[in-house]
Tab-separated table of C-alpha atoms in Angstrom:
chain	number	residue	atom	x	y	z
A	1	MET	CA	38.021	28.945	29.053
A	2	THR	CA	34.468	27.830	28.907
A	3	ARG	CA	33.870	30.215	26.024
A	4	SER	CA	35.941	28.125	23.645
A	5	LEU	CA	33.467	25.286	24.043
A	6	THR	CA	30.626	27.378	22.779
A	7	THR	CA	32.326	28.488	19.566
A	8	ARG	CA	31.075	26.881	16.424
A	9	ARG	CA	34.413	25.195	15.895
A	10	GLY	CA	34.368	23.886	19.456
A	11	ILE	CA	30.976	22.360	19.006
A	12	LEU	CA	31.998	20.800	15.726
A	13	ARG	CA	35.102	19.326	17.326
A	14	GLY	CA	33.033	17.973	20.198
A	15	GLY	CA	30.549	16.466	17.767
A	16	ALA	CA	33.322	14.864	15.756
A	17	THR	CA	34.785	13.322	18.898
A	18	LEU	CA	31.404	11.936	19.883
A	19	ALA	CA	30.780	10.556	16.398
A	20	GLY	CA	34.224	8.959	16.403
A	21	ALA	CA	33.562	7.367	19.762
A	22	ALA	CA	30.181	6.086	18.599
A	23	LEU	CA	31.749	4.651	15.452
A	24	ALA	CA	34.487	2.922	17.434
A	25	THR	CA	31.952	1.438	19.841
A	26	GLY	CA	29.742	0.318	16.988
A	27	ALA	CA	32.639	-1.271	15.137
A	28	ALA	CA	33.803	-3.019	18.306
A	29	GLY	CA	30.270	-4.343	18.770
A	30	LEU	CA	30.383	-5.812	15.283
A	31	LEU	CA	33.754	-7.396	15.902
A	32	VAL	CA	32.607	-9.342	18.972
A	33	PRO	CA	32.358	-12.962	17.766
A	34	ALA	CA	28.837	-14.364	17.596
A	35	ARG	CA	28.358	-16.139	20.900
A	36	ALA	CA	29.603	-19.361	19.450
A	37	GLN	CA	28.847	-21.553	22.433
A	38	GLY	CA	25.398	-19.950	22.723
A	39	VAL	CA	22.252	-20.366	20.667
A	40	ALA	CA	20.755	-16.875	20.481
A	41	PRO	CA	17.198	-16.426	21.789
A	42	THR	CA	14.395	-15.805	19.298
A	43	SER	CA	12.979	-12.276	19.344
A	44	SER	CA	9.293	-11.583	18.920
A	45	MET	CA	8.209	-10.693	15.387
A	46	ARG	CA	6.379	-7.495	14.457
A	47	GLY	CA	2.647	-7.980	14.769
A	48	GLY	CA	3.186	-11.393	16.375
A	49	SER	CA	0.915	-10.691	19.331
A	50	ASN	CA	-1.969	-9.289	17.260
A	51	ASN	CA	-5.320	-10.774	18.275
A	52	TYR	CA	-3.655	-12.847	20.997
A	53	LEU	CA	-6.103	-14.286	23.538
A	54	PRO	CA	-4.362	-15.405	26.727
A	55	GLY	CA	-5.011	-18.888	28.064
A	56	ALA	CA	-5.925	-20.794	24.909
A	57	PRO	CA	-6.723	-24.375	25.992
A	58	VAL	CA	-4.454	-27.308	25.132
A	59	VAL	CA	-6.362	-29.180	22.422
A	60	GLU	CA	-5.988	-32.318	20.330
A	61	ARG	CA	-6.720	-30.295	17.238
A	62	ILE	CA	-8.137	-26.840	16.391
A	63	GLY	CA	-11.480	-27.285	14.595
A	64	GLY	CA	-11.646	-29.778	11.754
A	65	GLY	CA	-7.927	-29.837	11.003
A	66	GLY	CA	-6.262	-30.459	7.649
A	67	PHE	CA	-3.332	-28.088	8.174
A	68	TRP	CA	-0.252	-28.618	10.350
A	69	MET	CA	1.527	-26.070	12.487
A	70	THR	CA	4.892	-27.496	13.511
A	71	GLY	CA	8.075	-26.318	15.155
A	72	THR	CA	10.703	-26.742	17.837
A	73	VAL	CA	11.402	-25.170	21.210
A	74	ARG	CA	14.955	-24.983	22.543
A	75	ARG	CA	16.726	-23.230	25.373
A	76	ALA	CA	18.942	-20.244	24.600
A	77	GLY	CA	22.615	-20.852	25.254
A	78	ASP	CA	23.022	-24.618	25.102
A	79	GLY	CA	20.202	-25.174	22.610
A	80	ALA	CA	18.755	-28.052	24.639
A	81	PRO	CA	15.272	-29.163	23.513
A	82	LEU	CA	12.567	-28.156	25.966
A	83	LYS	CA	9.807	-30.594	26.922
A	84	ASP	CA	6.218	-29.797	27.961
A	85	ILE	CA	6.396	-26.189	26.824
A	86	ARG	CA	2.980	-24.730	26.060
A	87	ILE	CA	2.789	-23.074	22.634
A	88	GLN	CA	-0.363	-21.150	21.702
A	89	ILE	CA	-1.427	-20.990	18.067
A	90	TRP	CA	-4.026	-18.941	16.179
A	91	ALA	CA	-4.690	-17.775	12.625
A	92	HIS	CA	-7.317	-16.720	10.116
A	93	THR	CA	-8.498	-20.067	8.722
A	94	THR	CA	-11.297	-21.559	6.695
A	95	GLU	CA	-13.168	-21.870	10.000
A	96	GLY	CA	-12.781	-18.458	11.544
A	97	HIS	CA	-11.137	-15.072	11.978
A	98	GLU	CA	-8.085	-14.520	14.173
A	99	ARG	CA	-10.220	-12.885	16.830
A	100	ASP	CA	-12.618	-15.843	17.140
A	101	PRO	CA	-11.847	-17.859	20.297
A	102	HIS	CA	-12.396	-21.097	18.350
A	103	SER	CA	-9.470	-20.150	16.077
A	104	HIS	CA	-7.131	-20.443	19.089
A	105	GLY	CA	-5.554	-23.513	20.644
A	106	ALA	CA	-2.413	-24.678	22.429
A	107	THR	CA	-0.164	-27.709	22.386
A	108	LEU	CA	2.775	-29.046	24.440
A	109	THR	CA	6.244	-29.909	23.167
A	110	ARG	CA	7.480	-33.478	23.246
A	111	ALA	CA	10.733	-34.683	24.825
A	112	ASP	CA	12.687	-33.762	21.689
A	113	GLY	CA	11.377	-30.177	21.847
A	114	THR	CA	9.135	-30.518	18.798
A	115	PHE	CA	5.456	-29.672	18.615
A	116	ARG	CA	2.768	-30.129	15.996
A	117	LEU	CA	-0.870	-29.149	16.102
A	118	GLU	CA	-3.484	-29.843	13.486
A	119	MET	CA	-5.744	-26.914	12.637
A	120	PRO	CA	-7.977	-25.697	9.785
A	121	GLN	CA	-6.341	-24.461	6.560
A	122	ILE	CA	-4.820	-20.993	6.981
A	123	VAL	CA	-6.083	-18.547	4.334
A	124	PRO	CA	-4.636	-15.150	3.380
A	125	ALA	CA	-5.857	-12.390	5.679
A	126	PHE	CA	-4.675	-8.804	5.915
A	127	GLY	CA	-2.667	-9.346	2.777
A	128	GLN	CA	-0.593	-12.400	3.726
A	129	PRO	CA	-1.258	-16.060	4.567
A	130	HIS	CA	0.253	-16.192	8.051
A	131	GLY	CA	-0.048	-17.774	11.467
A	132	HIS	CA	0.601	-16.652	15.034
A	133	LEU	CA	2.393	-18.525	17.804
A	134	ALA	CA	3.030	-17.513	21.389
A	135	TYR	CA	5.088	-18.702	24.314
A	136	ASP	CA	4.092	-16.868	27.495
A	137	SER	CA	4.359	-19.303	30.397
A	138	ARG	CA	6.675	-17.232	32.604
A	139	ALA	CA	9.602	-19.696	33.039
A	140	PHE	CA	11.127	-18.142	29.951
A	141	GLU	CA	10.748	-14.726	28.382
A	142	THR	CA	7.612	-14.246	26.294
A	143	VAL	CA	7.967	-14.663	22.511
A	144	PHE	CA	5.350	-13.979	19.814
A	145	LEU	CA	5.978	-15.261	16.279
A	146	ARG	CA	4.177	-14.485	13.022
A	147	PRO	CA	5.473	-16.810	10.267
A	148	VAL	CA	4.260	-16.230	6.693
A	149	MET	CA	3.449	-19.108	4.320
A	150	ARG	CA	5.468	-19.245	1.112
A	151	SER	CA	2.266	-20.006	-0.772
A	152	ALA	CA	-1.394	-19.765	0.220
A	153	SER	CA	-1.808	-23.382	-0.931
A	154	ASP	CA	0.748	-24.736	1.589
A	155	THR	CA	-0.794	-27.160	4.066
A	156	SER	CA	1.768	-26.675	6.817
A	157	LEU	CA	3.785	-23.946	8.457
A	158	SER	CA	6.605	-24.112	10.971
A	159	ALA	CA	8.156	-21.817	13.545
A	160	ASP	CA	11.076	-22.368	15.909
A	161	PHE	CA	11.525	-20.893	19.367
A	162	VAL	CA	14.760	-20.429	21.287
A	163	LEU	CA	13.716	-19.279	24.733
A	164	GLN	CA	15.662	-17.147	27.173
A	165	PRO	CA	15.200	-18.110	30.846
A	166	ALA	CA	13.252	-15.338	32.556
B	1	MET	CA	-15.662	7.780	-36.355
B	2	GLY	CA	-15.825	10.129	-33.378
B	3	ARG	CA	-18.865	8.351	-32.062
B	4	ALA	CA	-17.388	4.891	-32.510
B	5	ARG	CA	-14.232	6.045	-30.775
B	6	ALA	CA	-16.247	7.440	-27.879
B	7	ILE	CA	-18.199	4.211	-27.474
B	8	LEU	CA	-14.988	2.211	-27.599
B	9	LEU	CA	-13.311	4.413	-24.990
B	10	TRP	CA	-16.280	4.226	-22.647
B	11	ALA	CA	-16.533	0.461	-23.105
B	12	GLY	CA	-12.845	0.134	-22.292
B	13	PHE	CA	-13.196	2.335	-19.240
B	14	ALA	CA	-16.255	0.378	-18.040
B	15	ALA	CA	-14.395	-2.901	-18.495
B	16	ALA	CA	-11.377	-1.542	-16.596
B	17	VAL	CA	-13.635	-0.640	-13.693
B	18	ILE	CA	-16.044	-3.581	-13.689
B	19	LEU	CA	-13.746	-6.529	-14.464
B	20	PRO	CA	-11.389	-6.238	-11.468
B	21	VAL	CA	-14.365	-5.835	-9.119
B	22	ALA	CA	-16.240	-8.759	-10.699
B	23	ILE	CA	-13.172	-11.012	-10.546
B	24	ALA	CA	-12.629	-10.114	-6.875
B	25	ALA	CA	-16.309	-10.859	-6.217
B	26	ALA	CA	-15.631	-14.430	-7.376
B	27	SER	CA	-12.627	-14.873	-5.041
B	28	PRO	CA	-12.755	-18.035	-2.911
B	29	LEU	CA	-11.343	-16.021	0.006
B	30	LEU	CA	-14.716	-14.314	0.433
B	31	ALA	CA	-16.209	-17.531	1.795
B	32	TRP	CA	-14.011	-17.215	4.879
B	33	ARG	CA	-14.536	-13.544	5.584
B	34	GLN	CA	-17.196	-11.702	7.543
B	35	PRO	CA	-19.298	-9.003	5.832
B	36	VAL	CA	-17.377	-6.067	7.362
B	37	TYR	CA	-14.051	-7.472	6.146
B	38	ILE	CA	-15.516	-8.123	2.674
B	39	ALA	CA	-16.927	-4.587	2.492
B	40	ALA	CA	-13.574	-3.125	3.599
B	41	GLY	CA	-11.779	-5.036	0.852
B	42	PHE	CA	-14.180	-3.939	-1.865
B	43	ALA	CA	-14.006	-0.324	-0.680
B	44	GLY	CA	-10.278	-0.554	-1.411
B	45	ILE	CA	-10.772	-2.102	-4.854
B	46	VAL	CA	-13.432	0.436	-5.866
B	47	ALA	CA	-11.159	3.209	-4.557
B	48	LEU	CA	-8.477	2.011	-6.992
B	49	THR	CA	-10.964	2.237	-9.875
B	50	VAL	CA	-11.842	5.792	-8.786
B	51	ILE	CA	-8.110	6.575	-8.877
B	52	LEU	CA	-8.226	5.460	-12.521
B	53	ALA	CA	-11.147	7.806	-13.249
B	54	GLN	CA	-9.651	10.850	-11.503
B	55	PRO	CA	-6.893	11.795	-13.981
B	56	LEU	CA	-9.164	11.037	-16.965
B	57	LEU	CA	-11.828	13.384	-15.551
B	58	ALA	CA	-9.313	16.076	-14.621
B	59	ALA	CA	-7.847	16.103	-18.113
B	60	GLY	CA	-11.225	15.830	-19.835
B	61	ARG	CA	-10.181	12.584	-21.510
B	62	LEU	CA	-13.491	10.758	-21.083
B	63	PRO	CA	-15.643	11.312	-24.188
B	64	GLY	CA	-18.546	13.666	-23.517
B	65	LEU	CA	-16.920	14.975	-20.363
B	66	PRO	CA	-14.558	17.766	-21.448
B	67	ALA	CA	-12.548	19.658	-18.844
B	68	PRO	CA	-15.186	21.866	-17.164
B	69	ARG	CA	-17.730	19.078	-16.740
B	70	GLY	CA	-15.074	16.476	-16.113
B	71	ARG	CA	-13.540	18.677	-13.418
B	72	ARG	CA	-16.882	19.073	-11.677
B	73	ILE	CA	-17.322	15.284	-11.564
B	74	HIS	CA	-13.649	14.945	-10.531
B	75	ARG	CA	-14.489	16.860	-7.343
B	76	TRP	CA	-17.392	14.573	-6.502
B	77	THR	CA	-15.462	11.415	-7.290
B	78	GLY	CA	-12.629	12.843	-5.186
B	79	ALA	CA	-15.030	13.125	-2.256
B	80	ALA	CA	-16.190	9.558	-2.955
B	81	LEU	CA	-12.554	8.448	-2.857
B	82	VAL	CA	-12.192	9.888	0.647
B	83	VAL	CA	-15.316	8.029	1.790
B	84	LEU	CA	-14.059	4.772	0.220
B	85	VAL	CA	-10.642	5.062	1.854
B	86	LEU	CA	-12.206	5.756	5.262
B	87	ALA	CA	-14.531	2.757	4.759
B	88	HIS	CA	-11.524	0.618	3.749
B	89	VAL	CA	-9.486	1.515	6.838
B	90	GLY	CA	-12.518	1.599	9.154
B	91	GLY	CA	-13.742	-1.823	8.021
B	92	LEU	CA	-10.291	-3.331	8.438
B	93	TRP	CA	-10.066	-1.743	11.880
B	94	LEU	CA	-13.341	-3.398	12.895
B	95	THR	CA	-12.034	-6.719	11.568
B	96	SER	CA	-8.656	-6.624	13.298
B	97	PRO	CA	-7.853	-3.480	15.316
B	98	PRO	CA	-4.214	-4.298	16.158
B	99	ASP	CA	-3.282	-4.898	12.509
B	100	VAL	CA	-4.678	-1.494	11.516
B	101	VAL	CA	-3.027	0.261	14.461
B	102	ASP	CA	0.312	-1.300	13.402
B	103	ALA	CA	-0.256	-0.075	9.853
B	104	LEU	CA	-1.137	3.469	10.919
B	105	LEU	CA	1.923	3.626	13.188
B	106	PHE	CA	4.174	2.213	10.436
B	107	THR	CA	5.099	-0.771	12.638
B	108	SER	CA	3.289	-3.405	10.576
B	109	PRO	CA	5.225	-6.510	9.476
B	110	THR	CA	3.550	-6.325	6.060
B	111	PRO	CA	5.433	-4.106	3.593
B	112	PHE	CA	2.309	-3.017	1.719
B	113	SER	CA	0.716	-1.323	4.740
B	114	ALA	CA	3.050	1.674	4.779
B	115	TRP	CA	2.414	2.355	1.070
B	116	GLY	CA	-1.319	2.274	1.670
B	117	VAL	CA	-1.139	4.528	4.710
B	118	VAL	CA	1.021	7.084	2.870
B	119	ALA	CA	-1.479	7.071	-0.021
B	120	MET	CA	-4.325	7.493	2.482
B	121	TRP	CA	-2.740	10.582	4.031
B	122	ALA	CA	-2.064	12.010	0.580
B	123	ILE	CA	-5.737	11.490	-0.372
B	124	LEU	CA	-6.976	13.112	2.827
B	125	PHE	CA	-4.540	15.994	2.458
B	126	ALA	CA	-5.494	16.515	-1.190
B	127	ALA	CA	-9.172	16.600	-0.213
B	128	ILE	CA	-8.615	19.065	2.636
B	129	LEU	CA	-6.521	21.289	0.384
B	130	ALA	CA	-9.203	21.161	-2.322
B	131	ALA	CA	-11.896	22.101	0.187
B	132	LEU	CA	-9.859	25.020	1.555
B	133	ARG	CA	-8.444	26.152	-1.764
B	134	ARG	CA	-10.581	29.311	-2.009
B	135	ARG	CA	-10.308	30.224	1.661
B	136	LEU	CA	-6.545	29.884	1.578
B	137	HIS	CA	-6.364	32.055	-1.565
B	138	LEU	CA	-3.908	29.614	-3.091
B	139	ARG	CA	-2.233	30.886	-6.237
B	140	PRO	CA	-3.064	28.590	-9.191
B	141	ARG	CA	0.563	27.590	-9.583
B	142	VAL	CA	0.934	26.680	-5.908
B	143	TRP	CA	-2.352	24.779	-6.014
B	144	ARG	CA	-1.372	22.847	-9.129
B	145	ARG	CA	2.016	21.981	-7.711
B	146	ALA	CA	0.520	20.722	-4.440
B	147	HIS	CA	-2.328	18.821	-6.060
B	148	LEU	CA	-0.205	17.129	-8.710
B	149	SER	CA	2.519	16.221	-6.189
B	150	LEU	CA	-0.084	14.619	-3.950
B	151	THR	CA	-1.501	12.848	-7.009
B	152	LEU	CA	1.878	11.234	-7.650
B	153	VAL	CA	2.091	10.023	-4.041
B	154	ILE	CA	-1.486	8.693	-4.203
B	155	VAL	CA	-0.968	6.849	-7.494
B	156	ILE	CA	2.383	5.280	-6.636
B	157	GLY	CA	1.402	4.483	-3.043
B	158	SER	CA	-1.900	2.890	-4.060
B	159	ILE	CA	-0.389	0.829	-6.875
B	160	VAL	CA	2.442	-0.608	-4.773
B	161	HIS	CA	-0.030	-1.234	-1.943
B	162	ALA	CA	-2.436	-3.099	-4.232
B	163	ILE	CA	0.239	-5.138	-6.018
B	164	LEU	CA	1.849	-6.361	-2.774
B	165	VAL	CA	-1.414	-7.358	-1.084
B	166	GLU	CA	-2.397	-11.002	-1.402
B	167	GLY	CA	-6.142	-10.579	-1.319
B	168	THR	CA	-9.318	-11.102	-3.272
B	169	MET	CA	-8.241	-9.338	-6.493
B	170	GLY	CA	-7.186	-11.472	-9.447
B	171	THR	CA	-3.478	-11.132	-10.212
B	172	LEU	CA	-3.914	-10.327	-13.900
B	173	SER	CA	-6.806	-7.864	-13.534
B	174	LYS	CA	-5.008	-6.176	-10.640
B	175	TRP	CA	-1.854	-5.634	-12.682
B	176	ALA	CA	-3.908	-4.452	-15.652
B	177	LEU	CA	-5.837	-1.948	-13.553
B	178	CYS	CA	-2.636	-0.658	-11.947
B	179	LEU	CA	-0.952	-0.216	-15.341
B	180	LEU	CA	-4.017	1.634	-16.610
B	181	VAL	CA	-3.930	3.939	-13.566
B	182	LEU	CA	-0.271	4.642	-14.311
B	183	ALA	CA	-0.973	5.277	-18.006
B	184	ALA	CA	-3.996	7.502	-17.295
B	185	THR	CA	-1.989	9.546	-14.794
B	186	ALA	CA	0.931	9.940	-17.194
B	187	ARG	CA	-1.461	10.987	-19.951
B	188	ALA	CA	-3.225	13.536	-17.768
B	189	PHE	CA	0.099	14.946	-16.570
B	190	ALA	CA	1.106	15.359	-20.203
B	191	ASP	CA	-2.234	16.960	-21.126
B	192	LEU	CA	-2.003	19.350	-18.203
B	193	ARG	CA	1.620	20.143	-19.034
B	194	ALA	CA	2.605	19.168	-15.515
B	195	TRP	CA	6.294	19.422	-16.329
B	196	THR	CA	5.996	23.220	-16.551
B	197	LEU	CA	5.596	23.176	-12.767
B	198	LEU	CA	9.153	21.949	-12.458
B	199	ARG	CA	10.471	25.107	-14.114
B	200	ARG	CA	11.251	28.241	-12.226
B	201	ARG	CA	8.610	30.899	-12.325
B	202	HIS	CA	10.321	33.254	-14.740
B	203	GLY	CA	13.055	30.908	-15.890
């Protein structure tokens, strides 16, 4: 009885059954309609948390300014704009490396869920002109973003958060 | 005629090596980088110029440096390439450790990192194999196959890496240098009859 399971054919049959089951599950997963009533939460991007320094202070402006980091923060599910959410921002700029504390700053979202913080011009570093943004204030799940500028001469960059309640 | 040709070839080679470095040295990005980061970047650029010299030396294509002498220099420049690559990665690691860790673990968001890391491993492996070649009693055919295969990985990996990076190199000089590396490698492979390695031993 048990011997039949250990034959090569038996194993193959078992494998085929498993593969079939996996395929069916996978296909079913794809067929589930996108949660239409829900705005999906943003996932963290690869490398988003690199050179993160916790507790960057809320500032009027990072350094001398001249470049704008903008974006929106909404709640997952109903997509409602979130007010007074602290977003931390850092980048390699004309005034410092990503690891320099003075390259970091934070800002709060307005009633409509938007934020904008002036900072020094971002310059290409580690092969791409990019910025970093973080939400990590506990009420929602932590998200780290790493948007890339279309061109190194851009003078603004934006990133949108959809946060999942923690 | 021979002499003029030699001078012309050397002048071309010198220009191919010096121009990309000189153009990168004038990059505005340098103003916003610390010395370690700048040194790491230039180690990478100089490494690419060494990759141009390697096949020319191996095939004895540089005037005045026929195969035996060229090969001897090829070994030293190969060792220099290892040092340059370690300086490149080490300097970047000092500048931003998490970015380099991501690259080494193939979890970096930047597509060029993986190409560079693969080329780095191929360079290190080629160097180790070259150092142990005698001790391992490698048959010439096995050695050639291994070394030329690694060469292909190094050349393709380094070129894609360099082209995709938005850094201090000038776009035009970078493309030109990469095309020259490709041409020099193809030429050396032809000179060394690399295709014979694809055939079966007694086929």
